[in-house]
Coordinates of C-alpha atoms and ligand atoms in Angstrom, one line a residue:
M1 CA -6.7 -17.8 15.8
H2 CA -5.3 -14.5 17.3
S3 CA -6.6 -13.4 20.6
N4 CA -5.6 -10.3 19.6
Y5 CA -4.0 -9.1 16.0
F6 CA -1.3 -6.3 17.2
T7 CA -0.1 -8.0 21.5
E8 CA 0.5 -10.8 19.3
N9 CA 2.6 -9.9 16.8
P10 CA 5.8 -9.2 18.0
D11 CA 7.0 -8.0 14.4
L12 CA 4.8 -4.7 14.7
L13 CA 5.9 -3.7 17.9
F14 CA 9.4 -3.8 16.4
H15 CA 8.7 -1.8 14.0
L16 CA 6.3 0.7 15.8
Q17 CA 9.7 1.6 18.0
H18 CA 12.3 2.2 15.0
P19 CA 14.2 4.6 16.7
V20 CA 13.7 7.4 14.0
F21 CA 9.8 7.5 14.9
E22 CA 10.4 9.7 17.9
E23 CA 11.5 12.3 15.5
I24 CA 8.6 11.8 13.1
V25 CA 5.8 12.0 16.0
T26 CA 8.0 15.2 17.5
L27 CA 7.5 16.8 14.1
R28 CA 3.9 16.0 13.5
E29 CA 2.8 17.1 17.2
D30 CA 4.3 20.1 16.7
N31 CA 6.8 19.7 19.1
F32 CA 4.3 18.4 21.4
R33 CA 2.1 21.8 21.5
Q34 CA -0.6 20.2 20.4
S35 CA -1.0 19.5 23.8
E36 CA -1.5 23.3 24.4
L37 CA -4.4 23.0 21.8
F38 CA -5.9 19.7 22.8
P39 CA -6.2 17.9 26.0
Q40 CA -6.2 14.3 24.0
A41 CA -2.9 15.1 22.5
P42 CA 0.1 13.6 24.0
A43 CA 2.9 15.6 26.3
D44 CA 6.0 13.8 25.3
Y45 CA 6.8 11.1 23.0
A46 CA 6.6 8.2 25.6
A47 CA 2.7 9.5 26.2
A48 CA 2.6 9.3 22.5
L49 CA 3.7 5.7 21.9
A50 CA 1.4 4.5 24.7
E51 CA -1.7 6.3 22.7
Y52 CA -0.7 4.4 19.2
K53 CA -0.3 1.0 21.4
E54 CA -3.2 1.4 23.3
K55 CA -5.2 2.3 20.2
L56 CA -3.6 -0.8 18.2
T57 CA -4.5 -2.8 20.9
L58 CA -7.8 -2.2 20.4
V59 CA -7.8 -2.5 16.9
G60 CA -5.9 -5.9 17.0
R61 CA -8.6 -7.2 19.7
L62 CA -11.6 -5.8 17.5
C63 CA -9.6 -8.0 14.5
A64 CA -9.6 -10.8 16.6
E65 CA -12.9 -11.1 18.7
Q66 CA -15.1 -9.3 15.6
I67 CA -13.7 -8.6 12.4
A68 CA -11.9 -12.1 11.6
P69 CA -14.9 -14.4 13.0
R70 CA -17.3 -12.3 10.5
A71 CA -15.2 -12.9 7.6
T72 CA -16.4 -16.0 6.1
A73 CA -20.2 -14.7 6.3
V74 CA -19.2 -11.5 4.8
D75 CA -17.5 -13.0 2.0
R76 CA -20.6 -15.5 1.5
E77 CA -23.2 -12.9 1.3
G78 CA -21.6 -10.0 0.0
A79 CA -22.6 -6.6 -1.1
H80 CA -26.0 -6.5 -2.4
F81 CA -27.3 -4.1 -5.1
A82 CA -31.4 -3.4 -6.0
A83 CA -33.0 -0.7 -7.9
G84 CA -29.6 1.2 -8.0
K85 CA -28.8 1.2 -4.3
V86 CA -26.0 -0.4 -2.8
S87 CA -25.9 -2.1 0.7
Y88 CA -23.4 -3.9 2.6
A89 CA -23.3 -7.5 4.1
A90 CA -24.8 -7.3 7.7
G91 CA -21.0 -8.0 9.3
T92 CA -19.6 -5.6 6.9
K93 CA -22.1 -2.6 8.7
E94 CA -21.5 -4.3 12.0
N95 CA -17.9 -3.7 11.6
L96 CA -18.2 -0.2 10.4
R97 CA -19.9 0.5 13.3
L98 CA -17.5 -0.9 15.5
L99 CA -14.5 1.0 13.7
T100 CA -16.6 4.2 13.7
E101 CA -17.5 3.7 17.3
A102 CA -13.7 3.5 18.2
G103 CA -12.8 6.6 16.6
L104 CA -11.3 5.3 13.8
M105 CA -12.4 6.7 10.9
G106 CA -10.1 9.4 10.6
V107 CA -7.0 8.2 12.2
T108 CA -4.3 10.6 10.3
L109 CA -6.5 13.6 10.0
P110 CA -5.9 16.8 12.4
R111 CA -7.4 17.2 15.4
Q112 CA -8.7 20.0 14.6
Y113 CA -10.9 17.9 12.4
G114 CA -12.1 15.5 14.6
G115 CA -9.1 13.2 13.8
L116 CA -6.5 11.3 15.8
N117 CA -3.4 13.1 13.9
F118 CA -1.4 9.7 14.1
P119 CA 1.5 8.9 11.7
R120 CA 0.8 7.1 8.5
T121 CA 2.9 4.3 10.1
V122 CA 0.6 3.8 12.7
Y123 CA -2.4 3.6 10.7
T124 CA -0.6 1.5 8.1
M125 CA -0.5 -0.8 11.2
M126 CA -4.1 -1.0 11.4
T127 CA -4.6 -1.5 8.1
E128 CA -2.3 -4.7 8.5
M129 CA -4.3 -6.2 10.9
V130 CA -7.8 -5.1 9.3
S131 CA -7.0 -7.2 6.1
G132 CA -5.7 -9.9 7.9
A133 CA -9.1 -10.2 9.4
D134 CA -11.2 -9.5 6.7
A135 CA -9.4 -8.0 3.1
S136 CA -12.8 -6.8 2.1
L137 CA -13.3 -4.6 4.7
Q138 CA -10.0 -2.9 4.5
N139 CA -11.2 -1.5 1.4
L140 CA -14.2 0.8 2.6
F141 CA -11.8 1.2 6.0
G142 CA -9.2 2.4 3.8
L143 CA -11.4 5.0 2.0
Q144 CA -10.3 7.6 4.8
D145 CA -7.5 8.3 2.4
I146 CA -10.4 10.2 0.5
S147 CA -10.4 12.9 3.4
E148 CA -6.6 12.7 3.5
T149 CA -6.9 14.3 0.0
I150 CA -9.4 16.6 0.7
Y151 CA -7.4 17.8 3.6
L152 CA -4.5 18.4 2.0
F153 CA -5.6 19.7 -1.5
G154 CA -9.2 21.2 -0.9
D155 CA -9.7 24.7 0.8
E156 CA -10.8 25.7 3.9
E157 CA -14.1 25.8 3.4
M158 CA -14.1 22.3 2.2
R159 CA -11.9 20.9 4.8
Q160 CA -14.5 21.8 7.3
K161 CA -17.3 21.2 5.7
Y162 CA -16.7 17.4 5.0
L163 CA -13.8 16.6 7.5
P164 CA -15.7 16.2 10.7
L165 CA -18.8 14.4 8.2
F166 CA -15.8 12.0 7.8
T167 CA -13.9 11.4 11.0
S168 CA -17.6 11.0 12.8
G169 CA -18.3 8.2 10.2
E170 CA -21.2 10.5 9.0
V171 CA -20.2 10.0 5.2
D172 CA -17.9 7.6 3.9
G173 CA -16.1 8.0 0.3
A174 CA -14.7 6.7 -3.1
M175 CA -12.2 7.2 -5.7
A176 CA -13.3 7.6 -9.1
L177 CA -10.7 7.2 -11.4
T178 CA -10.9 4.1 -13.8
E179 CA -13.2 4.4 -17.2
P180 CA -13.6 1.2 -19.9
E181 CA -10.8 2.6 -21.3
A182 CA -8.6 4.2 -18.6
G183 CA -7.1 1.6 -16.6
S184 CA -3.6 1.6 -16.0
D185 CA -3.4 4.7 -18.4
L186 CA -5.2 7.1 -16.8
Q187 CA -4.2 9.8 -18.8
S188 CA -7.1 8.8 -21.4
V189 CA -9.6 9.7 -18.9
Q190 CA -12.9 10.8 -20.8
T191 CA -15.5 11.8 -18.3
T192 CA -16.0 15.6 -19.0
A193 CA -16.6 18.4 -16.3
E194 CA -17.8 21.7 -18.2
F195 CA -18.2 24.9 -15.5
D196 CA -21.8 26.0 -15.2
Q197 CA -22.0 29.6 -14.9
A198 CA -25.8 29.8 -13.4
S199 CA -24.8 27.3 -10.3
G200 CA -21.2 28.0 -10.0
M201 CA -20.5 24.3 -10.1
W202 CA -18.8 21.8 -12.3
L203 CA -21.0 19.5 -14.2
L204 CA -19.6 16.1 -14.5
N205 CA -20.5 13.7 -17.7
G206 CA -19.1 10.0 -18.1
H207 CA -18.9 6.4 -17.3
K208 CA -16.7 5.4 -14.6
H209 CA -15.8 0.9 -13.7
F210 CA -14.9 -0.6 -11.0
I211 CA -15.5 1.6 -8.0
T212 CA -14.8 0.6 -4.9
N213 CA -17.3 1.7 -2.6
G214 CA -19.0 3.9 -5.3
C215 CA -21.7 4.3 -3.3
A216 CA -20.1 6.3 -1.3
R217 CA -21.7 10.2 -0.1
I218 CA -18.2 11.6 -1.5
L219 CA -16.8 10.5 -4.8
L220 CA -13.2 12.3 -5.9
V221 CA -13.7 11.9 -9.4
L222 CA -10.9 12.5 -12.3
A223 CA -12.7 14.3 -15.1
R224 CA -11.1 16.4 -18.1
S225 CA -12.1 20.3 -17.8
E226 CA -9.8 21.4 -20.5
P227 CA -11.7 20.4 -23.7
G228 CA -9.4 19.7 -26.8
S229 CA -6.6 17.8 -24.1
E230 CA -5.6 14.6 -24.5
D231 CA -2.9 13.7 -21.8
G232 CA -2.7 14.1 -18.3
R233 CA -2.4 17.7 -18.0
G234 CA -6.1 18.5 -18.9
L235 CA -7.5 16.3 -15.8
S236 CA -8.9 18.1 -12.4
L237 CA -10.4 16.5 -9.8
F238 CA -13.7 16.8 -8.2
L239 CA -15.3 16.3 -5.1
L240 CA -18.8 15.1 -6.0
E241 CA -21.5 14.3 -3.3
N242 CA -23.5 11.5 -4.1
G243 CA -26.8 12.3 -5.6
P244 CA -28.3 13.6 -8.3
G245 CA -26.5 12.7 -11.6
V246 CA -25.1 9.8 -10.0
E247 CA -26.3 6.5 -11.1
I248 CA -24.4 3.1 -10.2
K249 CA -26.1 1.3 -13.3
R250 CA -24.1 -2.1 -11.4
I251 CA -22.2 -3.9 -8.9
E252 CA -19.2 -6.4 -10.1
D253 CA -19.6 -10.3 -9.4
K254 CA -15.7 -10.3 -8.5
L255 CA -13.6 -13.5 -7.9
G256 CA -12.9 -12.3 -4.1
L257 CA -13.3 -9.4 -1.6
H258 CA -17.2 -9.8 -1.7
G259 CA -17.8 -7.0 1.1
S260 CA -16.7 -4.6 -0.5
P261 CA -19.3 -3.1 -3.6
T262 CA -17.1 -2.7 -7.1
C263 CA -19.4 -0.2 -8.5
E264 CA -20.2 0.9 -12.1
L265 CA -21.1 4.6 -12.4
L266 CA -23.1 6.6 -15.1
L267 CA -22.6 10.4 -14.2
H268 CA -25.0 12.7 -15.9
N269 CA -24.5 16.4 -15.4
A270 CA -23.6 15.6 -11.8
P271 CA -22.9 18.7 -9.8
A272 CA -19.6 18.9 -8.7
Q273 CA -16.7 21.3 -6.9
L274 CA -13.1 21.5 -8.3
I275 CA -10.4 20.6 -5.7
G276 CA -7.3 22.6 -5.6
Q277 CA -6.5 23.9 -8.9
R278 CA -7.1 23.1 -12.6
R279 CA -4.8 20.9 -14.8
R280 CA -3.3 19.0 -11.4
G281 CA -5.6 16.6 -11.0
L282 CA -3.8 13.5 -12.1
T283 CA 0.0 14.9 -12.0
R284 CA -0.3 16.2 -8.2
Y285 CA -3.5 15.5 -6.6
V286 CA -4.1 11.3 -7.8
M287 CA -0.5 10.8 -7.7
S288 CA -0.4 11.5 -3.7
L289 CA -4.0 9.8 -3.1
M290 CA -2.7 6.8 -5.3
N291 CA 0.4 6.7 -3.3
G292 CA -1.0 6.6 -0.1
A293 CA -3.5 4.2 -1.3
R294 CA -0.7 2.0 -2.8
L295 CA 1.0 1.9 0.6
A296 CA -2.3 0.7 2.0
I297 CA -2.5 -2.3 -0.4
A298 CA 1.2 -3.3 0.5
A299 CA -0.1 -3.4 4.1
Q300 CA -3.2 -5.1 2.9
S301 CA -1.1 -7.5 1.4
Q302 CA 1.1 -8.0 4.3
G303 CA -2.4 -8.8 6.3
I304 CA -3.4 -11.6 3.6
A305 CA 0.1 -13.1 4.1
E306 CA 0.4 -13.2 7.4
A307 CA -3.1 -14.8 7.9
A308 CA -2.7 -17.3 5.6
Y309 CA 1.0 -17.9 7.0
R310 CA -0.5 -18.8 10.3
L311 CA -3.4 -20.7 9.1
A312 CA -0.6 -22.8 7.0
L313 CA 1.3 -22.9 10.6
R314 CA -1.1 -24.4 12.5
Y315 CA -2.1 -26.8 10.4
C316 CA 1.3 -28.4 9.2
S317 CA 1.6 -28.4 13.3
E318 CA -1.3 -30.7 13.9
R319 CA -1.6 -32.7 10.5
K320 CA 0.7 -35.7 10.5
Q321 CA 1.5 -37.9 7.4
F322 CA 4.2 -40.7 7.6
G323 CA 4.1 -40.6 11.1
K324 CA 5.0 -36.8 12.0
P325 CA 3.7 -33.4 11.8
L326 CA 3.7 -31.9 8.2
R327 CA 5.8 -29.0 9.2
Q328 CA 8.6 -31.5 10.0
L329 CA 9.1 -32.6 6.1
A330 CA 11.7 -30.9 5.0
P331 CA 9.8 -29.5 1.4
V332 CA 6.5 -28.3 3.3
N333 CA 9.1 -26.9 6.2
E334 CA 11.2 -24.8 3.8
M335 CA 7.2 -23.7 2.3
L336 CA 6.6 -22.6 5.7
L337 CA 9.7 -21.0 6.4
R338 CA 9.8 -18.8 2.8
M339 CA 6.4 -18.0 3.8
K340 CA 7.8 -16.2 7.0
V341 CA 10.8 -14.9 5.8
N342 CA 9.1 -13.3 3.0
I343 CA 6.5 -11.6 5.3
M344 CA 8.6 -10.1 7.7
A345 CA 10.9 -8.8 4.2
G346 CA 8.0 -7.7 3.5
R347 CA 7.1 -5.9 6.3
S348 CA 10.7 -4.5 6.9
L349 CA 10.1 -2.7 3.8
L350 CA 6.9 -1.6 4.5
Y351 CA 7.4 -0.1 7.7
E352 CA 10.7 1.6 6.2
T353 CA 8.7 3.3 3.2
S354 CA 5.6 4.5 6.2
R355 CA 8.4 6.0 8.0
Y356 CA 10.0 7.8 4.9
V357 CA 6.1 9.0 4.1
D358 CA 5.7 10.7 7.5
L359 CA 9.0 11.9 7.5
R360 CA 7.8 14.1 4.0
D361 CA 4.6 14.4 5.5
S362 CA 5.7 15.9 8.6
Y363 CA 8.3 18.2 7.0
E364 CA 5.9 19.1 4.0
R365 CA 3.3 20.2 6.8
M366 CA 5.6 21.7 8.9
N367 CA 7.3 23.8 5.8
N368 CA 4.0 25.0 4.4
S369 CA 3.0 26.6 7.8
S370 CA 5.9 28.3 8.3
A371 CA 6.6 31.6 7.7
E372 CA 10.5 30.6 6.9
V373 CA 11.6 27.6 5.9
S374 CA 15.4 27.0 6.1
P375 CA 17.2 26.1 3.5
E376 CA 18.4 22.2 5.6
N377 CA 14.5 21.9 6.2
R378 CA 13.6 22.1 2.4
Q379 CA 16.0 19.8 1.5
K380 CA 15.2 17.3 4.2
E381 CA 11.9 17.4 2.2
K382 CA 12.7 17.1 -1.0
N383 CA 15.4 14.3 0.2
F384 CA 12.4 12.2 2.0
S385 CA 9.7 13.2 -0.9
R386 CA 12.6 11.5 -3.4
I387 CA 13.1 8.5 -1.4
A388 CA 9.5 7.7 -0.6
A389 CA 8.5 7.9 -4.1
L390 CA 10.5 5.3 -4.9
L391 CA 10.1 3.0 -1.6
T392 CA 6.4 2.9 -2.1
P393 CA 5.9 1.3 -5.7
L394 CA 9.3 -1.3 -4.6
S395 CA 6.5 -2.1 -1.2
K396 CA 3.3 -2.2 -3.3
A397 CA 5.2 -4.4 -6.3
F398 CA 7.0 -6.6 -3.3
S399 CA 4.2 -7.5 -0.4
T400 CA 1.6 -7.6 -3.2
E401 CA 3.4 -10.5 -5.2
M402 CA 4.3 -11.9 -2.2
C403 CA 1.2 -12.2 -0.9
N404 CA -0.1 -14.4 -3.6
Q405 CA 2.5 -16.4 -3.9
A406 CA 2.0 -16.9 0.0
C407 CA -1.9 -17.5 -0.1
Y408 CA -0.8 -20.5 -2.6
D409 CA 1.4 -22.1 -0.6
S410 CA -1.2 -21.9 2.2
I411 CA -3.5 -23.8 0.2
Q412 CA -0.5 -26.1 -1.1
C413 CA 0.4 -26.4 2.8
H414 CA -3.4 -27.8 3.4
G415 CA -3.4 -30.0 0.6
G416 CA -6.8 -31.1 -0.7
K417 CA -8.4 -29.2 2.2
G418 CA -6.8 -25.9 1.6
Y419 CA -8.9 -25.9 -2.4
M420 CA -12.5 -26.3 0.0
Q421 CA -14.4 -23.3 0.3
D422 CA -14.7 -24.5 4.1
L423 CA -11.4 -23.2 5.3
E424 CA -10.2 -19.6 5.2
P425 CA -7.1 -20.5 2.7
E426 CA -9.6 -20.5 -0.2
R427 CA -11.0 -17.3 0.4
L428 CA -7.7 -15.5 1.3
Y429 CA -6.3 -16.5 -2.3
R430 CA -8.8 -15.0 -3.8
D431 CA -9.0 -11.9 -2.3
A432 CA -5.3 -11.9 -2.3
R433 CA -5.6 -12.0 -6.3
I434 CA -6.7 -8.2 -6.9
T435 CA -3.4 -6.8 -4.3
N436 CA -1.3 -6.6 -7.5
I437 CA -3.8 -5.6 -9.8
Y438 CA -5.7 -2.6 -8.5
E439 CA -4.0 0.8 -7.3
G440 CA -1.6 0.3 -10.6
T441 CA -0.4 -3.5 -11.3
T442 CA 2.5 -4.9 -10.7
Q443 CA 3.9 -3.5 -14.1
M444 CA 2.7 -0.4 -13.0
Q445 CA 5.0 -0.4 -10.6
I446 CA 8.0 -1.1 -12.1
V447 CA 7.0 1.8 -14.4
A448 CA 7.0 4.3 -11.5
A449 CA 10.1 2.6 -9.9
I450 CA 12.5 2.6 -12.6
G451 CA 13.1 6.3 -13.4
G452 CA 14.5 6.6 -9.4
I453 CA 16.7 3.3 -9.9
M454 CA 18.2 4.9 -13.0
Q455 CA 19.2 7.8 -11.0
R456 CA 20.2 5.5 -8.1
S457 CA 18.1 7.4 -5.4
L458 CA 18.5 4.7 -2.9
E459 CA 22.2 5.2 -3.0
P460 CA 22.5 7.3 -0.2
L461 CA 20.3 5.3 2.3
L462 CA 22.0 2.1 1.1
D463 CA 25.3 3.9 1.9
E464 CA 24.0 5.1 5.3
I465 CA 23.0 1.5 6.3
T466 CA 26.2 -0.3 4.9
S467 CA 28.6 1.9 6.8
L468 CA 27.2 1.5 10.2
T469 CA 29.8 -1.0 12.4
Y470 CA 28.6 -4.9 12.0
S471 CA 30.9 -7.8 13.4
G472 CA 31.0 -11.4 13.4
K473 CA 28.0 -13.0 11.0
L474 CA 26.4 -9.3 10.2
A475 CA 30.0 -8.6 8.8
E476 CA 30.1 -11.5 6.6
I477 CA 26.6 -10.8 5.5
A478 CA 27.4 -6.8 4.8
S479 CA 30.1 -8.1 2.5
E480 CA 28.2 -10.4 0.5
I481 CA 25.3 -7.2 -0.1
A482 CA 28.4 -5.3 -1.0
K483 CA 29.0 -8.1 -3.8
A484 CA 25.8 -7.5 -5.0
R485 CA 25.4 -4.2 -5.1
K486 CA 28.3 -4.0 -7.6
V487 CA 26.8 -6.5 -9.6
F488 CA 22.9 -4.4 -9.6
N489 CA 25.2 -1.4 -10.3
A490 CA 27.0 -3.0 -13.5
A491 CA 23.6 -4.1 -14.7
I492 CA 22.1 -0.4 -14.2
S493 CA 24.9 0.5 -16.3
H494 CA 24.2 -2.0 -19.1
V495 CA 21.0 -1.0 -19.3
E496 CA 22.0 2.5 -19.5
Q497 CA 24.8 2.0 -22.0
K498 CA 22.4 -0.2 -24.0
A499 CA 20.2 3.1 -24.6
D500 CA 17.5 0.9 -26.3
G501 CA 13.7 1.7 -25.2
Y502 CA 12.6 -1.7 -25.7
F503 CA 15.5 -3.6 -24.1
F504 CA 14.8 -0.7 -21.0
D505 CA 11.3 -1.8 -20.9
L506 CA 11.7 -5.4 -20.6
M507 CA 14.8 -5.8 -18.6
A508 CA 13.2 -2.9 -16.0
R509 CA 11.4 -5.9 -14.1
R510 CA 14.9 -7.0 -13.7
L511 CA 16.5 -3.7 -12.5
V512 CA 13.4 -3.5 -9.8
A513 CA 14.0 -7.0 -8.8
M514 CA 17.3 -6.6 -8.0
Q515 CA 16.8 -3.0 -6.2
T516 CA 14.1 -4.5 -3.9
V517 CA 16.5 -7.7 -2.9
V518 CA 19.2 -5.3 -2.1
L519 CA 17.3 -2.7 -0.4
I520 CA 15.6 -5.4 1.8
A521 CA 19.1 -7.4 2.6
C522 CA 20.5 -4.0 3.9
L523 CA 17.1 -3.0 6.0
L524 CA 17.8 -7.1 7.2
L525 CA 21.0 -6.6 8.1
R526 CA 20.2 -3.0 10.2
D527 CA 17.3 -4.7 11.9
A528 CA 19.5 -7.4 12.8
G529 CA 22.6 -5.0 14.3
N530 CA 19.4 -3.7 16.3
N531 CA 18.3 -7.1 17.4
Q532 CA 20.3 -10.3 17.6
E533 CA 17.4 -12.6 17.1
R534 CA 16.9 -11.2 13.9
Q535 CA 20.1 -12.5 12.5
Q536 CA 19.0 -15.8 11.0
L537 CA 15.9 -14.1 9.9
C538 CA 18.4 -12.1 7.8
R539 CA 20.6 -14.7 6.9
C540 CA 18.3 -16.8 5.5
F541 CA 16.8 -14.0 3.2
I542 CA 20.4 -13.6 1.8
D543 CA 20.4 -17.4 1.2
M544 CA 17.1 -17.3 -0.6
Y545 CA 17.5 -14.2 -2.3
L546 CA 20.8 -13.1 -3.1
P547 CA 22.0 -15.5 -5.8
E548 CA 19.0 -13.9 -7.9
I549 CA 21.2 -11.1 -8.1
N550 CA 23.9 -12.9 -10.3
C551 CA 20.8 -14.9 -12.3
H552 CA 19.4 -11.3 -13.3
Y553 CA 22.7 -9.9 -14.0
Q554 CA 23.4 -12.5 -16.6
I555 CA 20.1 -12.4 -18.5
I556 CA 20.5 -8.7 -18.4
T557 CA 24.2 -9.1 -20.1
A558 CA 23.9 -12.3 -22.6
E559 CA 23.3 -11.3 -26.1
E560 CA 20.2 -11.3 -27.7
K561 CA 19.9 -14.7 -29.7
V562 CA 15.8 -14.2 -30.3
T563 CA 14.6 -10.7 -31.6
A564 CA 11.6 -9.0 -31.0
E565 CA 10.2 -10.0 -34.3
Q566 CA 10.9 -13.6 -33.9
K567 CA 9.1 -13.6 -30.4
E568 CA 6.0 -12.2 -32.1
K569 CA 5.5 -14.7 -34.6
I570 CA 6.4 -17.5 -31.5
L571 CA 3.2 -15.9 -29.8
E572 CA 1.2 -16.5 -32.9
M573 CA 2.5 -20.2 -33.4
Ligands
FAD601 C1 -12.1 -4.9 -7.2 C2 -11.3 -3.7 -7.8 C3 -11.7 -2.3 -7.3 C4 -10.9 -1.3 -7.6 N1 -11.3 -0.4 -7.2 C5 -10.7 1.1 -7.9 C6 -11.1 2.1 -7.6 O1 -11.7 2.2 -6.1 N2 -11.2 3.2 -7.7 C7 -10.5 3.2 -9.4 O2 -10.6 4.1 -9.6 N3 -10.3 2.4 -9.6 C8 -10.6 0.8 -9.0 N4 -9.9 -0.4 -9.5 C9 -9.4 -0.5 -11.3 C10 -8.1 -0.7 -10.9 O3 -7.1 0.4 -10.7 C11 -7.9 -1.0 -12.7 O4 -8.0 -2.6 -12.8 C12 -6.4 -1.5 -12.7 O5 -5.6 0.1 -12.9 C13 -5.8 -2.1 -13.9 O6 -6.6 -1.4 -14.9 P1 -7.3 -2.3 -16.2 O7 -8.3 -3.2 -15.5 O8 -7.9 -1.0 -16.8 O9 -6.3 -3.0 -16.9 P2 -5.3 -2.7 -18.0 O10 -5.0 -1.3 -17.9 O11 -5.8 -2.6 -19.7 O12 -4.2 -3.3 -17.9 C14 -4.0 -5.1 -18.6 C15 -2.8 -5.4 -18.5 O13 -1.6 -4.7 -19.1 C16 -0.5 -4.3 -18.4 N5 -0.2 -2.7 -18.8 C17 -0.8 -2.1 -19.2 N6 0.2 -1.1 -19.2 C18 1.0 -0.9 -19.5 C19 2.6 -0.7 -19.5 N7 2.6 0.8 -19.9 N8 3.6 -1.2 -19.0 C20 3.5 -2.8 -18.5 N9 2.2 -3.0 -18.6 C21 1.2 -2.9 -18.8 C22 -1.4 -4.2 -17.4 O14 -0.2 -4.7 -16.0 C23 -1.9 -5.6 -17.0 O15 -1.4 -6.5 -16.9 C24 -10.4 -1.4 -8.8 C25 -10.7 -2.8 -9.7 C26 -11.0 -4.0 -9.2 C27 -10.7 -5.0 -9.9

């Protein structure tokens, strides 16, 4: 449908050219001193931007010409499992070969390990495009995050040994966290790790399931290294080379993402190396890995939603009922508009998040490599880190739920044809369904976000945006947002004052929804201030979502009329 997933999506270019991006790139390129060490490194911001655009255009073309046309065949064929071995569908193999040949297997890794040293924001755009073309392929392409974790937390010997193998495509990775009894609650992981003096290796024993690409050459495994411990502080992270001691029991028969094998693994004294320090596996390393993956799933959702929208728009432009194209029928038109506004809203939040992640990472890298760190730079790293930690679950929750709705609406726009396997919306709908489950369900994103919301962590960002000067229609919108913020803050205070754990857990999702609406409204307002064409987009979002703030407030502050015990009884009626 596209001839290029990048050049035909002006919204991506808009976000790539955000004013703060220059600071990110300058930090990432060590003030462009990298160009003295690596001939391929850009000498200034303009050269860096040109390089990003060139690579994004290449990915956009591969998506349109190679990956998307194979997606249906990949879905039908799926991954294979025989005699304990997994193999990909033919189209998946070809797609991975093309992405590897294009040098895209270490997009964010530093150049000394063969990476491109691109900011996360650029990688996120690639993620979005690949997902729109074939969401199952993204699950394999995205596993380069494994190498990022080795880079961040492994020692130099480990980095030198493994990272070049990742960037050249010689090895691939997987993240083995989940177990039958430890899903959302990863603190209860039971796989054990015992140090073996004779070999100097850790021996892993346990049962992992639902592991994407569990057949990979390099597995990062979360395991209990501290006997007798019961919570996350007894867990460490291990690098396991797939080989003796690793048994792939089966691959799952799933609703969607057929091209991506989801494996059940048994570990029998599998020899592994510790990454970083003991006890920090879950609390530090996996949290970092999962936050990166959550951003990627938000981008995956944006890509799927965009694909679903484009199919719906084309179909509704061509098909006529009652003498006119479907898109001219008001209810259908409204569905299309809602999809489009939601996609652009989600993208604004996604790239705001990726920029904060980039800022955090850039300051962290710079501060860690400086002999002396100024208090100002240390403070910046802390601030960016706090905001990124809150934006990430908000973005994941919004984009994944939105993506499911967009795929649902795309089928609705197609009518009966949408239900048929010979059209694409059906595949997108199935692929979308996992996005709000893996890498932490939406409910777990709410758990991750609510602390920061109660601490009002985003207030400085919102103040910064709303204190810009807006005129005319944008000034009206700014004042509507200001009113909504007051209602939102009153809702937070109400929940605080109640000081009731059950009520807090129950209302958390409403506070998260309110925070997300206020935040996106601000982002779209700022975007509209920078680009007049986006004014009506902002207006549409405000009209669609701001009324929900009052609705949530009413529910939060209403007197409780049915008790928790009475609700339990209703469940059994
Ligand atoms: C296709 C696929 C690929 C996957 N890939 C990987 C992978 O590569 N590596 C890996 O380690 N794992 C992977 N997973 C596992 C995935 O991350 C988990 O399925 C997910 O985290 C949910 O865990 P669970 O399935 O055990 O559900 P449960 O934890 O049992 O949750 C069931 C329901 O209860 C809710 N719930 C649970 N706890 C709470 C709470 N405290 N508050 C509110 N609600 C709660 C959940 O939101 C959910 O609705 C994959 C799963 C699938 C299906």
